[in-house]
Coordinates of C-alpha atoms and ligand atoms in Angstrom, one line a residue:
M27 CA 123.8 88.2 68.9
K28 CA 121.6 86.0 71.0
V29 CA 117.9 85.5 70.7
F30 CA 115.7 84.5 73.7
S31 CA 112.1 83.3 73.4
G32 CA 109.5 84.0 76.1
V33 CA 105.8 84.6 76.6
S34 CA 104.4 87.7 74.9
V35 CA 102.5 89.9 77.3
V36 CA 102.2 93.3 75.6
P37 CA 102.9 93.8 71.9
G38 CA 105.3 96.5 70.7
I39 CA 108.8 96.6 69.4
V40 CA 111.4 98.6 71.4
K41 CA 115.1 99.0 70.8
G42 CA 117.2 100.3 73.6
K43 CA 119.6 99.8 76.5
A44 CA 118.9 97.3 79.2
F45 CA 118.7 98.2 82.9
L46 CA 119.3 95.2 85.1
Y47 CA 117.3 95.2 88.3
L48 CA 117.8 92.4 90.7
E49 CA 115.1 92.3 93.3
D50 CA 115.7 92.0 96.9
L51 CA 113.5 89.2 97.8
E52 CA 116.0 86.6 98.9
V53 CA 117.2 87.0 102.4
P54 CA 120.7 85.6 102.6
H55 CA 121.4 82.9 105.2
Y56 CA 124.9 81.9 106.5
T57 CA 126.7 81.4 109.7
I58 CA 129.2 83.8 111.1
P59 CA 132.3 83.4 113.2
Q60 CA 131.6 83.9 116.9
E61 CA 133.9 86.9 117.1
Q62 CA 131.9 88.7 114.4
S63 CA 128.7 88.8 116.6
V64 CA 129.5 92.2 118.1
E65 CA 129.9 93.6 114.6
E66 CA 126.6 92.0 113.5
M67 CA 124.8 93.6 116.5
K68 CA 126.3 97.0 115.5
R69 CA 124.9 96.5 111.9
F70 CA 121.6 95.7 113.4
A71 CA 121.6 98.8 115.6
A72 CA 122.6 101.0 112.6
A73 CA 119.8 99.5 110.4
V74 CA 117.2 100.0 113.2
K75 CA 118.3 103.6 113.5
E76 CA 118.1 104.1 109.8
T77 CA 114.6 102.5 109.7
A78 CA 113.4 104.7 112.6
E79 CA 114.6 107.8 110.7
D80 CA 112.8 106.6 107.5
L81 CA 109.6 106.1 109.5
R82 CA 109.9 109.4 111.2
S83 CA 110.3 111.2 107.9
L84 CA 107.3 109.2 106.4
Q85 CA 105.3 110.2 109.5
E86 CA 106.2 113.9 109.1
N87 CA 105.4 113.9 105.4
T88 CA 102.0 112.4 105.6
E89 CA 99.0 114.6 106.2
N90 CA 96.7 111.6 106.6
K91 CA 96.2 111.0 110.4
E92 CA 95.5 107.3 110.1
Q93 CA 98.6 106.7 108.0
A94 CA 100.7 108.7 110.4
A95 CA 99.4 106.5 113.3
I96 CA 100.5 103.4 111.4
F97 CA 104.0 104.8 111.0
T98 CA 104.0 105.6 114.8
A99 CA 103.1 102.1 115.6
H100 CA 105.8 100.8 113.2
L101 CA 108.3 103.1 114.9
L102 CA 107.5 101.6 118.3
M103 CA 107.9 98.1 116.9
A104 CA 111.3 98.9 115.2
E105 CA 112.6 100.2 118.6
D106 CA 110.9 97.6 120.7
Q107 CA 113.4 96.3 123.3
D108 CA 111.8 92.8 123.5
F109 CA 112.3 92.4 119.7
H110 CA 116.0 93.5 120.0
Y111 CA 116.5 91.1 122.9
K112 CA 115.1 88.2 120.9
V113 CA 117.4 89.1 118.0
K114 CA 120.5 89.3 120.3
A115 CA 119.6 86.0 122.0
W116 CA 119.3 84.2 118.7
L117 CA 122.6 85.6 117.5
E118 CA 124.4 84.5 120.6
S119 CA 123.1 81.0 120.4
K120 CA 123.2 80.3 116.7
Y121 CA 125.8 82.7 115.1
E122 CA 123.8 83.3 111.9
N123 CA 123.8 86.5 109.8
I124 CA 121.7 89.3 111.2
E125 CA 119.3 89.7 108.2
W126 CA 118.3 86.1 108.6
I127 CA 117.8 86.4 112.3
V128 CA 115.5 89.5 111.9
F129 CA 113.6 87.6 109.2
E130 CA 113.1 84.5 111.5
V131 CA 112.3 86.4 114.7
A132 CA 109.7 88.5 112.8
R133 CA 108.3 85.4 111.3
E134 CA 108.0 83.8 114.7
L135 CA 106.3 86.8 116.2
S136 CA 103.9 87.1 113.2
R137 CA 103.0 83.5 113.4
K138 CA 102.2 83.7 117.1
L139 CA 100.0 86.8 116.5
M140 CA 98.2 85.1 113.7
E141 CA 97.2 82.3 116.0
S142 CA 95.5 84.8 118.4
S143 CA 91.7 84.9 118.6
S144 CA 91.8 88.7 118.5
S145 CA 91.5 90.2 115.1
Y146 CA 93.4 93.2 116.4
L147 CA 96.4 91.2 117.2
R148 CA 96.2 89.2 113.9
E149 CA 96.3 92.5 112.0
R150 CA 99.5 93.5 114.0
A151 CA 101.2 90.5 112.3
L152 CA 101.1 92.5 109.1
D153 CA 102.8 95.4 110.8
I154 CA 105.6 93.3 112.0
A155 CA 106.1 91.9 108.5
D156 CA 106.3 95.5 107.2
V157 CA 108.8 96.7 109.8
S158 CA 111.1 93.7 109.6
R159 CA 111.1 94.1 105.8
R160 CA 112.3 97.7 106.2
I161 CA 115.0 96.7 108.6
I162 CA 116.2 93.9 106.3
K163 CA 116.3 96.2 103.3
N164 CA 118.4 98.7 105.2
L165 CA 120.7 95.8 106.3
L166 CA 121.2 94.8 102.7
G167 CA 121.6 98.3 101.5
L168 CA 118.7 97.8 99.1
K169 CA 117.0 101.1 99.8
R170 CA 119.6 102.9 97.8
F171 CA 118.0 102.4 94.4
S172 CA 114.3 102.5 93.7
L173 CA 112.7 101.9 90.3
A174 CA 110.8 105.1 91.0
D175 CA 114.1 107.0 90.6
L176 CA 114.8 105.8 87.0
Q177 CA 115.9 108.9 85.1
E178 CA 116.7 107.4 81.7
D179 CA 114.7 105.5 79.1
V180 CA 115.4 101.8 79.6
I181 CA 114.4 98.3 78.8
L182 CA 114.0 96.9 82.3
A183 CA 115.3 93.4 82.8
A184 CA 114.4 91.7 86.1
R185 CA 114.0 88.2 87.5
N186 CA 110.4 88.4 88.6
L187 CA 109.0 91.8 89.5
L188 CA 106.2 92.0 92.1
P189 CA 103.0 93.9 91.2
S190 CA 104.0 96.5 93.9
E191 CA 107.3 97.1 92.1
V192 CA 105.5 97.6 88.8
L193 CA 103.3 100.1 90.5
A194 CA 106.2 101.9 92.1
M195 CA 108.5 102.2 89.1
N196 CA 108.9 105.3 87.0
R197 CA 106.6 104.2 84.1
N198 CA 107.6 107.1 81.9
R199 CA 111.1 105.7 81.7
V200 CA 110.4 102.0 81.4
K201 CA 109.9 101.6 77.6
A202 CA 109.8 97.9 77.7
L203 CA 110.2 95.1 80.2
L204 CA 111.6 91.6 80.2
M205 CA 111.6 89.0 83.0
D206 CA 113.0 85.6 83.5
G207 CA 109.9 84.6 85.5
G208 CA 106.2 85.3 85.1
S209 CA 103.4 84.2 82.9
R210 CA 100.6 85.9 80.8
T211 CA 98.0 85.8 83.6
N212 CA 99.8 86.7 86.9
H213 CA 99.2 90.1 88.4
T214 CA 102.4 91.6 87.2
A215 CA 101.5 90.8 83.6
I216 CA 98.0 92.1 84.1
L217 CA 99.4 95.4 85.3
L218 CA 101.9 95.6 82.4
R219 CA 99.0 95.2 80.0
S220 CA 97.0 97.9 81.8
F221 CA 100.0 100.2 81.4
G222 CA 100.7 99.2 77.8
I223 CA 104.4 98.6 78.4
P224 CA 105.7 96.2 75.7
S225 CA 106.8 93.1 77.7
V226 CA 108.1 89.6 77.4
V227 CA 108.1 87.3 80.4
G228 CA 109.1 83.7 81.1
L229 CA 112.5 84.1 79.5
S230 CA 114.5 82.1 82.0
P231 CA 117.5 82.0 81.8
A232 CA 118.0 85.3 80.0
I233 CA 118.9 87.6 82.9
R234 CA 122.2 86.1 83.7
E235 CA 123.5 87.0 80.2
I236 CA 122.2 90.6 80.3
S237 CA 123.9 93.5 82.1
S238 CA 122.9 97.1 82.5
G239 CA 123.8 98.8 79.2
S240 CA 123.4 95.7 77.0
R241 CA 121.8 96.5 73.6
I242 CA 118.4 94.9 73.2
I243 CA 115.6 94.7 70.8
L244 CA 112.4 93.5 72.4
D245 CA 109.5 92.3 70.3
G246 CA 106.5 92.0 72.6
G247 CA 104.2 90.6 69.9
T248 CA 106.3 87.5 69.2
G249 CA 107.9 87.2 72.6
K250 CA 111.4 87.6 71.3
V251 CA 114.3 89.4 73.0
I252 CA 117.4 89.9 71.0
L253 CA 120.6 90.7 72.8
D254 CA 123.4 92.5 70.9
P255 CA 121.5 92.3 67.6
D256 CA 123.7 92.2 64.4
D257 CA 123.3 94.9 61.7
E258 CA 121.0 92.9 59.5
T259 CA 118.6 92.1 62.4
E260 CA 118.7 95.7 63.6
K261 CA 117.8 97.0 60.2
R262 CA 115.0 94.5 59.8
Y263 CA 113.5 95.6 63.1
E264 CA 114.1 99.3 62.5
A265 CA 112.0 99.1 59.4
Q266 CA 109.1 98.1 61.7
I267 CA 109.8 100.6 64.4
E268 CA 107.9 103.9 64.1
G269 CA 108.8 107.2 65.7
P270 CA 112.0 109.0 66.3
E271 CA 112.8 107.4 69.7
G272 CA 112.8 103.9 68.3
S273 CA 109.8 102.7 70.1
Y274 CA 106.2 102.5 69.1
E275 CA 103.1 102.0 71.1
I276 CA 100.4 99.7 69.9
T277 CA 98.5 99.9 73.1
G278 CA 97.9 103.6 73.4
K279 CA 95.6 103.7 70.4
P280 CA 92.9 101.1 69.6
R281 CA 93.9 99.0 66.7
F282 CA 90.3 98.5 65.9
P283 CA 87.7 101.2 65.5
A284 CA 86.4 101.8 69.0
E285 CA 82.8 101.8 67.7
T286 CA 81.8 103.2 71.0
N287 CA 78.4 104.2 69.8
F288 CA 77.5 100.6 68.8
P289 CA 76.4 97.9 71.2
A290 CA 78.2 94.6 71.5
E291 CA 75.4 92.9 69.5
T292 CA 75.6 89.9 67.1
S293 CA 74.1 90.2 63.6
D294 CA 71.0 88.4 64.8
G295 CA 70.4 90.7 67.8
H296 CA 72.0 88.9 70.8
R297 CA 73.4 91.5 73.0
V298 CA 76.2 91.2 75.7
S299 CA 78.0 93.8 77.7
L300 CA 81.7 94.6 77.5
K301 CA 83.4 96.0 80.6
A302 CA 86.9 96.9 81.7
N303 CA 89.2 95.4 84.3
I304 CA 91.2 98.0 86.2
G305 CA 93.8 97.9 88.9
I306 CA 94.5 101.5 89.8
P307 CA 92.1 104.5 89.8
D308 CA 94.1 106.4 87.1
E309 CA 93.0 103.8 84.5
V310 CA 89.4 105.0 84.7
E311 CA 90.4 108.1 82.6
T312 CA 91.0 106.0 79.5
L313 CA 87.9 103.8 79.6
D314 CA 85.7 106.0 77.5
R315 CA 88.1 105.8 74.6
Y316 CA 87.5 102.1 74.3
G317 CA 83.8 102.2 74.9
A318 CA 83.7 100.3 78.2
E319 CA 80.1 99.8 79.5
G320 CA 81.3 99.7 83.1
I321 CA 84.0 98.2 85.2
G322 CA 83.6 94.4 85.6
L323 CA 86.6 94.0 87.9
F324 CA 88.3 96.6 90.0
R325 CA 91.2 94.7 91.6
S326 CA 91.2 96.7 94.8
E327 CA 94.3 95.0 96.3
F328 CA 96.5 97.2 94.2
L329 CA 95.4 100.2 96.3
F330 CA 97.0 98.4 99.3
L331 CA 100.2 97.8 97.4
Q332 CA 100.4 101.4 96.3
N333 CA 99.4 103.1 99.5
G334 CA 100.5 100.6 102.2
R335 CA 97.7 99.7 104.4
G336 CA 94.8 101.4 102.6
S337 CA 93.0 103.4 105.3
E338 CA 89.2 103.8 105.1
E339 CA 89.6 107.4 103.9
E340 CA 92.2 106.5 101.2
Q341 CA 90.0 103.8 100.0
Y342 CA 86.9 105.9 100.1
A343 CA 88.6 108.6 98.0
A344 CA 89.9 106.0 95.5
Y345 CA 86.5 104.3 95.0
S346 CA 84.6 107.6 94.9
R347 CA 86.9 108.9 92.2
V348 CA 86.4 105.8 90.0
I349 CA 82.6 105.6 90.6
Q350 CA 82.2 109.3 89.8
A351 CA 84.2 109.1 86.7
M352 CA 82.0 106.3 85.4
Q353 CA 79.0 108.5 85.6
G354 CA 76.4 105.9 86.6
K355 CA 77.8 103.0 84.7
P356 CA 78.3 100.0 86.9
V357 CA 81.5 99.6 88.9
T358 CA 82.3 96.1 90.3
I359 CA 84.7 96.4 93.2
R360 CA 86.3 93.1 94.1
T361 CA 87.2 93.0 97.8
V362 CA 90.9 92.5 98.3
D363 CA 92.6 89.4 96.9
L364 CA 95.8 89.8 98.7
G365 CA 98.1 86.9 99.0
G366 CA 99.1 84.1 96.6
A367 CA 101.2 86.2 94.4
G368 CA 103.6 87.1 97.2
V369 CA 102.3 90.7 97.5
L370 CA 102.8 91.0 101.2
P371 CA 106.1 89.9 102.7
M372 CA 104.7 87.5 105.3
Q373 CA 102.6 85.6 102.7
T374 CA 105.6 84.6 100.7
E375 CA 106.5 82.4 103.6
E376 CA 103.8 79.9 102.9
E377 CA 104.8 76.6 101.3
N378 CA 102.0 76.8 98.7
P379 CA 100.8 80.4 98.7
L380 CA 98.4 79.9 95.8
L381 CA 96.6 77.2 97.8
G382 CA 97.0 79.3 101.0
W383 CA 96.0 82.4 102.7
R384 CA 94.5 84.6 100.0
G385 CA 91.3 86.2 98.8
I386 CA 88.3 85.8 100.9
R387 CA 90.2 83.6 103.4
F388 CA 92.5 86.5 104.2
S389 CA 89.6 89.0 104.5
L390 CA 87.5 86.7 106.7
D391 CA 90.5 86.2 109.1
L392 CA 91.0 90.0 109.3
P393 CA 87.4 91.2 109.8
D394 CA 88.4 94.7 110.9
M395 CA 90.5 95.2 107.7
F396 CA 87.7 93.7 105.6
K397 CA 84.9 95.8 107.2
T398 CA 87.1 98.9 106.7
Q399 CA 87.1 98.1 103.0
L400 CA 83.4 97.4 102.9
R401 CA 82.5 100.6 104.7
A402 CA 84.7 102.6 102.3
I403 CA 82.9 100.9 99.3
L404 CA 79.4 101.5 100.9
R405 CA 80.1 105.1 101.5
A406 CA 81.4 105.6 98.0
S407 CA 78.3 103.9 96.5
I408 CA 76.3 107.1 96.7
H409 CA 78.3 108.5 93.8
G410 CA 77.0 106.0 91.2
K411 CA 76.3 102.4 90.7
V412 CA 78.3 99.9 92.6
Q413 CA 78.5 96.1 92.8
I414 CA 80.6 94.2 95.3
M415 CA 82.3 90.9 94.4
F416 CA 84.0 88.4 96.6
P417 CA 87.2 86.6 95.4
M418 CA 88.2 82.9 95.9
I419 CA 84.9 81.7 97.3
S420 CA 85.2 77.9 97.7
G421 CA 82.0 77.2 99.7
I422 CA 78.7 78.7 100.8
E423 CA 79.9 79.4 104.4
E424 CA 82.5 81.8 103.1
L425 CA 79.9 83.6 101.0
E426 CA 77.5 83.7 104.0
Q427 CA 80.2 85.1 106.3
A428 CA 81.3 87.8 103.8
L429 CA 77.6 88.8 103.4
A430 CA 77.2 88.9 107.2
L431 CA 80.2 91.2 107.6
L432 CA 78.8 93.4 104.8
E433 CA 75.7 93.6 106.9
E434 CA 77.8 94.6 110.0
A435 CA 79.5 97.2 107.9
R436 CA 76.1 98.6 106.8
S437 CA 75.0 98.9 110.5
E438 CA 78.3 100.6 111.4
C439 CA 77.7 103.2 108.6
R440 CA 74.1 103.7 109.8
K441 CA 75.3 104.3 113.3
K442 CA 77.6 107.0 112.1
D443 CA 74.9 108.5 109.8
Q444 CA 76.9 107.7 106.8
A445 CA 74.8 107.3 103.7
F446 CA 75.1 104.4 101.2
A447 CA 73.2 103.2 98.2
G448 CA 70.3 100.8 98.8
N449 CA 70.7 98.8 95.6
I450 CA 74.2 97.3 95.8
E451 CA 74.4 94.0 94.1
T452 CA 76.8 91.4 95.5
G453 CA 78.4 88.7 93.4
T454 CA 80.6 85.7 93.6
M455 CA 83.8 85.1 91.7
I456 CA 83.9 81.6 90.4
E457 CA 87.5 80.7 90.2
I458 CA 87.9 77.6 92.3
P459 CA 86.6 74.3 90.9
S460 CA 84.5 73.6 94.1
A461 CA 82.6 76.8 93.4
V462 CA 81.7 75.5 90.0
M463 CA 80.5 72.2 91.4
I464 CA 78.2 74.0 93.8
A465 CA 77.3 77.0 91.5
D466 CA 73.6 76.1 91.9
I467 CA 74.0 76.6 95.7
L468 CA 76.1 79.8 95.4
A469 CA 73.7 81.2 92.9
K470 CA 70.9 81.4 95.5
K471 CA 73.0 84.0 97.5
S472 CA 74.6 85.8 94.6
G473 CA 73.4 88.7 92.5
F474 CA 75.8 87.7 89.7
F475 CA 78.7 85.4 88.9
S476 CA 82.0 86.4 87.5
I477 CA 84.3 83.6 86.2
G478 CA 87.9 84.1 87.0
T479 CA 89.6 82.0 84.5
N480 CA 93.1 82.9 85.5
D481 CA 92.7 81.1 88.8
L482 CA 90.2 78.5 87.5
I483 CA 92.7 77.2 85.0
Q484 CA 95.5 76.9 87.5
Y485 CA 93.3 75.1 90.0
V486 CA 91.6 72.7 87.6
L487 CA 94.6 71.9 85.5
A488 CA 97.1 72.1 88.4
V489 CA 99.2 74.8 86.6
D490 CA 100.8 77.5 88.7
R491 CA 99.8 80.7 86.9
G492 CA 103.2 82.3 87.7
N493 CA 105.4 79.4 86.7
E494 CA 106.8 79.8 83.2
K495 CA 107.8 76.1 83.0
V496 CA 104.2 75.0 82.8
S497 CA 102.6 77.9 81.2
R498 CA 102.0 76.0 78.0
L499 CA 99.6 73.8 79.9
A500 CA 97.4 76.7 80.9
Q501 CA 94.9 76.1 78.1
N502 CA 91.8 78.1 78.4
T503 CA 90.0 75.9 75.8
H504 CA 90.9 72.6 77.5
P505 CA 87.6 70.6 77.5
A506 CA 87.6 70.6 81.3
M507 CA 87.6 74.4 81.3
L508 CA 84.8 74.6 78.7
R509 CA 82.6 72.2 80.8
L510 CA 83.3 74.2 84.0
I511 CA 82.4 77.5 82.2
K512 CA 79.2 76.0 80.8
Q513 CA 78.2 74.6 84.1
T514 CA 78.7 78.0 85.8
I515 CA 76.7 79.9 83.1
D516 CA 73.9 77.4 83.2
A517 CA 73.7 77.5 87.0
A518 CA 73.5 81.3 86.8
H519 CA 70.8 81.3 84.2
I520 CA 68.7 78.7 86.0
R521 CA 68.6 81.1 88.9
G522 CA 68.0 84.1 86.6
I523 CA 71.3 85.9 87.4
P524 CA 73.9 87.2 84.9
A525 CA 77.1 85.3 84.2
A526 CA 80.2 87.4 83.7
M527 CA 83.8 86.6 83.0
C528 CA 86.7 88.8 84.2
G529 CA 89.7 86.4 83.7
E530 CA 92.0 87.0 80.8
M531 CA 90.0 84.6 78.6
A532 CA 87.3 87.2 78.3
G533 CA 89.6 89.4 76.3
D534 CA 90.9 86.7 74.1
P535 CA 89.5 87.3 70.6
A536 CA 89.9 83.6 69.7
A537 CA 87.6 82.6 72.5
A538 CA 84.9 85.3 72.0
A539 CA 82.7 83.3 69.7
L540 CA 82.9 80.3 71.9
L541 CA 82.0 82.2 75.1
L542 CA 79.1 83.8 73.3
G543 CA 77.9 80.4 72.2
L544 CA 78.2 79.1 75.8
G545 CA 75.9 81.9 76.9
L546 CA 78.2 84.4 78.6
D547 CA 76.4 87.7 79.4
E548 CA 79.3 89.9 80.2
F549 CA 82.9 90.1 79.1
S550 CA 85.3 92.1 81.3
M551 CA 88.9 92.7 80.2
T552 CA 91.8 95.0 79.9
A553 CA 90.3 98.1 78.3
V554 CA 92.5 98.0 75.2
S555 CA 91.0 94.6 74.2
I556 CA 87.4 95.9 74.1
P557 CA 87.4 97.3 70.6
Q558 CA 88.5 94.0 69.0
I559 CA 86.1 91.9 71.0
R560 CA 83.3 94.3 70.1
H561 CA 84.3 94.1 66.5
I562 CA 84.2 90.3 66.5
I563 CA 80.9 90.1 68.3
R564 CA 79.3 92.6 65.9
G565 CA 80.5 90.5 63.0
I566 CA 79.0 87.2 64.0
N567 CA 75.8 85.4 64.3
F568 CA 74.7 84.0 67.7
K569 CA 73.1 80.9 66.2
S570 CA 76.4 79.9 64.7
C571 CA 78.2 80.6 67.9
K572 CA 75.9 78.2 69.7
T573 CA 76.6 75.5 67.2
L574 CA 80.3 76.2 67.6
A575 CA 80.0 75.9 71.4
E576 CA 78.2 72.6 71.0
S577 CA 80.9 71.1 68.9
A578 CA 83.6 72.5 71.2
L579 CA 81.9 70.9 74.2
A580 CA 81.8 67.6 72.3
S581 CA 85.6 67.8 71.5
S582 CA 87.9 65.5 73.4
S583 CA 91.1 67.6 73.5
H584 CA 92.4 71.2 73.6
K585 CA 94.0 70.6 70.3
Q586 CA 90.7 69.5 68.8
V587 CA 89.0 72.7 70.1
Q588 CA 91.8 74.8 68.7
T589 CA 91.4 73.2 65.2
L590 CA 87.7 73.7 65.4
L591 CA 88.2 77.4 66.3
R592 CA 90.7 78.0 63.6
D593 CA 88.4 76.5 61.0
W594 CA 85.5 78.4 62.3
Y595 CA 87.2 81.8 62.3
G596 CA 88.7 80.9 58.9
E597 CA 85.2 80.6 57.6
H598 CA 83.7 83.6 59.4
F599 CA 86.6 85.9 59.4
P600 CA 88.7 85.1 56.3
G601 CA 92.2 86.7 56.7
L602 CA 92.2 86.3 60.4
I603 CA 95.4 84.6 61.7
L604 CA 95.4 82.8 65.0
A605 CA 98.6 82.0 66.8
S606 CA 99.0 78.6 68.4
D607 CA 98.1 79.9 71.9
M608 CA 94.9 81.3 70.5
V609 CA 96.0 84.9 70.6
L610 CA 94.8 86.8 67.6
E611 CA 97.8 87.9 65.7
K612 CA 96.7 90.4 63.1
E613 CA 94.5 91.1 60.1
L614 CA 91.2 91.0 62.0
G615 CA 90.3 94.4 60.7
K616 CA 90.3 93.1 57.1
K617 CA 87.2 91.0 57.6
Ligands
PEP706 C1 91.0 85.5 87.8 O1 91.4 84.7 88.6 O2 90.7 85.1 86.6 C2 90.8 86.9 88.1 C3 90.1 87.7 87.3 O3 91.3 87.3 89.3 P1 92.9 87.6 89.4 O4 93.5 87.5 88.1 O5 93.0 89.0 90.0 O6 93.3 86.5 90.3
MG707 MG1 91.6 85.3 90.6

């Protein structure tokens, strides 16, 4: 028996067999003997042929004309003679393995296109990345197994799954998930929470000791993974496991009364609003159950990961479905925040992707893609109440450019007689320290703010949100974070606009009283967290939250703030247990 400790992402105890999935992301690099070059070229030709067949079948099986046109373009690129010539020339001068050469040639082509002043050519860089990835996968024989084809119930063990892989996997069969990499707030973890799959991440180095078929008990609540449990341990856990299949789901049902008919109002009448974060349109069906008052963050980039390039019609259909399902409740669509997390192949090539080409920078560099999204949102806005929010704003120019492109998208819709709502509010995500420092300036051009603590923490404390080695430093109640949050909220209120939060901190019960006291108007979180946050807010007094916030702001360390919160909750919610990372453990219902 061996016990590994990691970071808890989704609670739930699951016992079962592991399925080891090693991702493809590393492109091997080695030199080959000169005489092998003919063989390498043959492998390349075979992989191109296979890729072309794949693309033809995708093209035939899609009814969507725009999507089919993309596959046609990809087909032309895969068979492009100039591309083949470059690969051959590289091989004959350097004698390296062909996967590496395809990767390098494609990277070089993408880079050149990205430097072009034409946005059309810049967007073609993405196509090249797509096509080369397909060829490399075929060369490595990685197409053979897809997580979508899982047929048995498994505990999935992986190094570091990408959000796109979580979206693609057969979620009915993945009963739990463990990963060597990852953290609580990267996009993979956020999706796992949305799907309610018990998960532990940041286990490094567990994977090298696990093989497919290993017996595992995963405890998502405590972040423990037990490999080959002994009889006594197995019995102890079995006593906690409900249900015949040996797994139980905490996340499917609210642990706290949903109290959907009651407002999120403190005992002395201070009211805030509680909204949901969603990543894919399907999630909208569950929101009523938790009493979400709207959607505070629709992470639209997941549409691109699910459907490839996200044509205007596909996006329009997805947004319309969500907006209609919300029946007039506000839906805040964040324009794509692609990049940073390695979601598109070419972006993983940056030295520092989290400081690189992501969020609004990506959208402003690809105005056609950005306006396609904006038009889709505008057209869908007639079905309900829509707000648009821009991610990763670092200065006023970016916000102004985004708003100008929104204006262009509006004119384009008008030209085509496409209707859109007249009252669409536009807001700014505050997730880069510079945005906090100039929040007063940004507020003049924003209809609302939404604080993205997941990124704000990583940028202000210099803690990569996906790196398990430093995740203990990602402290949302670090005094620096509290001051930044306060400064943002104050700047919003001076200008008379609402201050929301959509980072994971908004769903942390231990932070709720503090955020209320700091003046936050809207909390947006994974829907399952809403009942407990509502329960806490309804059980406390705004005045005492303000006093708590004042003391927290006067504290000199994260530890001091934690002690303060523990004492405060102990007094106001006797029986409440807070874990050291400020996650509420249990017993809250016994208030
Ligand atoms: C954030 O940064 O807090 C946020 C909500 O955006 P994301 O997690 O998608 O980066
Ligand atoms: Mg963010």
